[in-house]
PDB file of C-alpha atoms in Angstrom:
ATOM      1  CA  MET A   1       0.000   0.000   0.000  1.00 53.00           C
ATOM      2  CA  THR A   2       1.355   3.433  -0.905  1.00 63.00           C
ATOM      3  CA  GLU A   3       1.767   6.202   1.608  1.00 68.00           C
ATOM      4  CA  PRO A   4      -0.651   9.147   1.181  1.00 65.00           C
ATOM      5  CA  ARG A   5       0.815  12.266  -0.426  1.00 72.00           C
ATOM      6  CA  ARG A   6       0.191  15.779   0.790  1.00 69.00           C
ATOM      7  CA  THR A   7       0.359  17.139  -2.751  1.00 72.00           C
ATOM      8  CA  LYS A   8      -2.566  15.075  -4.037  1.00 78.00           C
ATOM      9  CA  PHE A   9      -6.216  16.185  -4.213  1.00 82.00           C
ATOM     10  CA  TYR A  10      -8.440  14.495  -1.635  1.00 82.00           C
ATOM     11  CA  ARG A  11     -12.070  14.942  -0.667  1.00 84.00           C
ATOM     12  CA  ASP A  12     -12.224  16.447   2.802  1.00 83.00           C
ATOM     13  CA  LYS A  13     -15.230  14.692   4.361  1.00 78.00           C
ATOM     14  CA  GLN A  14     -14.361  15.954   7.843  1.00 78.00           C
ATOM     15  CA  ASN A  15     -14.885  19.609   6.829  1.00 77.00           C
ATOM     16  CA  GLY A  16     -17.257  18.937   3.945  1.00 79.00           C
ATOM     17  CA  LYS A  17     -21.005  19.427   3.763  1.00 83.00           C
ATOM     18  CA  TRP A  18     -22.001  16.661   1.396  1.00 86.00           C
ATOM     19  CA  LEU A  19     -19.262  14.701  -0.396  1.00 90.00           C
ATOM     20  CA  GLY A  20     -16.366  16.916   0.688  1.00 87.00           C
ATOM     21  CA  VAL A  21     -15.385  17.992  -2.833  1.00 90.00           C
ATOM     22  CA  CYS A  22     -15.625  21.758  -2.259  1.00 89.00           C
ATOM     23  CA  SER A  23     -13.807  21.401   1.043  1.00 87.00           C
ATOM     24  CA  GLY A  24     -11.132  19.320  -0.692  1.00 88.00           C
ATOM     25  CA  ILE A  25     -10.725  21.985  -3.379  1.00 88.00           C
ATOM     26  CA  ALA A  26     -10.445  24.625  -0.653  1.00 85.00           C
ATOM     27  CA  ASP A  27      -7.810  22.591   1.196  1.00 83.00           C
ATOM     28  CA  TYR A  28      -5.880  21.972  -2.023  1.00 83.00           C
ATOM     29  CA  THR A  29      -5.902  25.576  -3.264  1.00 82.00           C
ATOM     30  CA  GLY A  30      -5.951  27.552  -0.022  1.00 79.00           C
ATOM     31  CA  ILE A  31      -9.136  29.390  -1.005  1.00 83.00           C
ATOM     32  CA  ASP A  32     -11.825  29.606   1.675  1.00 84.00           C
ATOM     33  CA  ALA A  33     -14.353  26.760   1.399  1.00 86.00           C
ATOM     34  CA  THR A  34     -17.277  29.197   1.582  1.00 89.00           C
ATOM     35  CA  ILE A  35     -16.076  30.971  -1.554  1.00 91.00           C
ATOM     36  CA  ILE A  36     -15.709  27.634  -3.361  1.00 88.00           C
ATOM     37  CA  ARG A  37     -19.243  26.634  -2.311  1.00 91.00           C
ATOM     38  CA  ILE A  38     -20.742  29.969  -3.384  1.00 92.00           C
ATOM     39  CA  GLY A  39     -18.973  29.657  -6.740  1.00 91.00           C
ATOM     40  CA  MET A  40     -20.350  26.144  -7.133  1.00 89.00           C
ATOM     41  CA  VAL A  41     -23.916  27.285  -6.405  1.00 90.00           C
ATOM     42  CA  LEU A  42     -23.603  30.249  -8.786  1.00 90.00           C
ATOM     43  CA  ALA A  43     -22.148  28.063 -11.540  1.00 89.00           C
ATOM     44  CA  THR A  44     -25.000  25.589 -11.097  1.00 87.00           C
ATOM     45  CA  VAL A  45     -27.730  28.256 -11.058  1.00 88.00           C
ATOM     46  CA  MET A  46     -26.330  30.153 -14.030  1.00 88.00           C
ATOM     47  CA  GLY A  47     -25.256  27.116 -15.996  1.00 80.00           C
ATOM     48  CA  SER A  48     -26.865  23.975 -17.285  1.00 77.00           C
ATOM     49  CA  GLY A  49     -26.328  21.806 -14.240  1.00 78.00           C
ATOM     50  CA  ALA A  50     -22.991  20.465 -15.457  1.00 86.00           C
ATOM     51  CA  PRO A  51     -21.231  21.578 -12.253  1.00 86.00           C
ATOM     52  CA  ILE A  52     -23.431  19.150 -10.283  1.00 87.00           C
ATOM     53  CA  LEU A  53     -22.381  16.293 -12.559  1.00 88.00           C
ATOM     54  CA  VAL A  54     -18.723  17.271 -12.235  1.00 88.00           C
ATOM     55  CA  TYR A  55     -19.146  17.514  -8.452  1.00 88.00           C
ATOM     56  CA  ILE A  56     -20.716  14.052  -8.242  1.00 89.00           C
ATOM     57  CA  ALA A  57     -18.056  12.577 -10.535  1.00 90.00           C
ATOM     58  CA  ALA A  58     -15.282  14.127  -8.418  1.00 88.00           C
ATOM     59  CA  GLY A  59     -17.026  12.827  -5.317  1.00 88.00           C
ATOM     60  CA  MET A  60     -16.960   9.307  -6.728  1.00 90.00           C
ATOM     61  CA  ILE A  61     -13.456   9.400  -8.191  1.00 90.00           C
ATOM     62  CA  ALA A  62     -11.399  11.389  -5.672  1.00 87.00           C
ATOM     63  CA  PRO A  63     -10.231   9.490  -2.586  1.00 83.00           C
ATOM     64  CA  VAL A  64     -11.154  10.621   0.916  1.00 84.00           C
ATOM     65  CA  LYS A  65      -8.414  12.508   2.739  1.00 81.00           C
ATOM     66  CA  PRO A  66      -6.590  10.104   5.093  1.00 76.00           C
ATOM     67  CA  ARG A  67      -6.631  10.995   8.782  1.00 74.00           C
ATOM     68  CA  GLU A  68      -2.832  11.088   8.979  1.00 72.00           C
ATOM     69  CA  LEU A  69      -2.882  14.079   6.622  1.00 71.00           C
ATOM     70  CA  ASP A  70      -4.988  16.216   8.971  1.00 73.00           C
ATOM     71  CA  TYR A  71      -3.072  19.341   9.872  1.00 74.00           C
ATOM     72  CA  GLN A  72      -2.269  19.895  13.530  1.00 73.00           C
ATOM     73  CA  ARG A  73      -1.525  23.590  13.066  1.00 79.00           C
ATOM     74  CA  PRO A  74      -2.759  26.232  10.598  1.00 77.00           C
ATOM     75  CA  GLU A  75       0.884  26.860   9.614  1.00 81.00           C
ATOM     76  CA  ASP A  76       1.116  23.275   8.358  1.00 79.00           C
ATOM     77  CA  ALA A  77      -1.954  23.685   6.165  1.00 75.00           C
ATOM     78  CA  LYS A  78      -0.598  26.950   4.750  1.00 77.00           C
ATOM     79  CA  PHE A  79       2.806  25.383   4.076  1.00 80.00           C
ATOM     80  CA  TRP A  80       1.372  22.427   2.134  1.00 78.00           C
ATOM     81  CA  GLN A  81      -0.985  24.669   0.183  1.00 77.00           C
ATOM     82  CA  GLY A  82       2.086  26.653  -0.824  1.00 77.00           C
ATOM     83  CA  VAL A  83       3.869  23.460  -1.866  1.00 77.00           C
ATOM     84  CA  ARG A  84       0.941  22.490  -4.083  1.00 75.00           C
ATOM     85  CA  ALA A  85       0.618  25.982  -5.567  1.00 75.00           C
ATOM     86  CA  SER A  86       4.303  26.655  -6.206  1.00 79.00           C
ATOM     87  CA  PRO A  87       6.825  23.954  -5.304  1.00 81.00           C
ATOM     88  CA  ARG A  88       9.796  25.990  -6.549  1.00 85.00           C
ATOM     89  CA  ARG A  89       8.893  29.004  -4.438  1.00 84.00           C
ATOM     90  CA  THR A  90       8.431  26.769  -1.390  1.00 82.00           C
ATOM     91  CA  VAL A  91      11.855  25.188  -1.909  1.00 86.00           C
ATOM     92  CA  ARG A  92      13.364  28.651  -2.297  1.00 89.00           C
ATOM     93  CA  ASP A  93      11.686  29.822   0.934  1.00 88.00           C
ATOM     94  CA  VAL A  94      12.843  26.752   2.878  1.00 89.00           C
ATOM     95  CA  ARG A  95      16.407  27.169   1.604  1.00 93.00           C
ATOM     96  CA  SER A  96      16.313  30.829   2.606  1.00 93.00           C
ATOM     97  CA  LYS A  97      15.193  29.918   6.117  1.00 93.00           C
ATOM     98  CA  PHE A  98      17.963  27.327   6.421  1.00 95.00           C
ATOM     99  CA  ARG A  99      20.555  29.878   5.230  1.00 95.00           C
ATOM    100  CA  ASP A 100      19.303  32.313   7.869  1.00 95.00           C
ATOM    101  CA  ILE A 101      19.479  29.636  10.581  1.00 95.00           C
ATOM    102  CA  ASP A 102      22.981  28.659   9.420  1.00 95.00           C
ATOM    103  CA  ARG A 103      24.127  32.294   9.516  1.00 94.00           C
ATOM    104  CA  ARG A 104      22.748  32.804  13.033  1.00 94.00           C
ATOM    105  CA  LEU A 105      24.334  29.557  14.218  1.00 93.00           C
ATOM    106  CA  ALA A 106      27.680  30.674  12.769  1.00 90.00           C
ATOM    107  CA  ASP A 107      27.340  33.987  14.668  1.00 88.00           C
ATOM    108  CA  VAL A 108      26.708  32.098  17.920  1.00 86.00           C
ATOM    109  CA  GLU A 109      29.644  29.789  17.234  1.00 84.00           C
ATOM    110  CA  THR A 110      31.911  32.745  16.544  1.00 83.00           C
ATOM    111  CA  TYR A 111      30.838  34.413  19.770  1.00 77.00           C
ATOM    112  CA  VAL A 112      31.345  31.284  21.847  1.00 74.00           C
ATOM    113  CA  THR A 113      34.740  30.398  20.390  1.00 76.00           C
ATOM    114  CA  SER A 114      36.132  33.932  20.373  1.00 73.00           C
ATOM    115  CA  SER A 115      38.564  35.123  22.975  1.00 69.00           C
ATOM    116  CA  ASN A 116      35.876  36.770  25.047  1.00 69.00           C
ATOM    117  CA  SER A 117      37.331  37.063  28.517  1.00 73.00           C
ATOM    118  CA  ARG A 118      33.987  37.760  30.192  1.00 77.00           C
ATOM    119  CA  LEU A 119      32.426  34.666  28.648  1.00 72.00           C
ATOM    120  CA  SER A 120      35.477  32.593  29.612  1.00 73.00           C
ATOM    121  CA  GLN A 121      35.165  33.762  33.216  1.00 78.00           C
ATOM    122  CA  GLU A 122      31.477  32.854  33.319  1.00 80.00           C
ATOM    123  CA  ILE A 123      32.202  29.394  31.924  1.00 77.00           C
ATOM    124  CA  GLU A 124      34.978  28.888  34.497  1.00 81.00           C
ATOM    125  CA  LYS A 125      32.582  29.841  37.292  1.00 86.00           C
ATOM    126  CA  LEU A 126      30.212  27.111  36.155  1.00 85.00           C
ATOM    127  CA  ARG A 127      32.919  24.437  36.468  1.00 79.00           C
TER     128      ARG A 127
END
């Protein structure tokens, strides 16, 4: 059995109203579910009813979102929506954060290993 992917479209039955398709689209794109639902109703009222058929087909074809993919924090949901929307930008942002962390760690290392007499005295007191 394959492991579920966070970059795949799933129906979100937990937050859905009927089949979870609109909620799944909202989770996938990062657009509020209410806006997706209003758009669906407007498309159905103004159109020929094709959106209902597409909705039902998506409800039958798309898998239900596995529980292990539920987000514990809103930051996690936002991060994975960004990955789905623009993987390159997400990789660039993550690399930038790691460079910043590396730079700050190097500053701390430089401070600790420098010939700072006050710091040396404090460390000697701790021994």
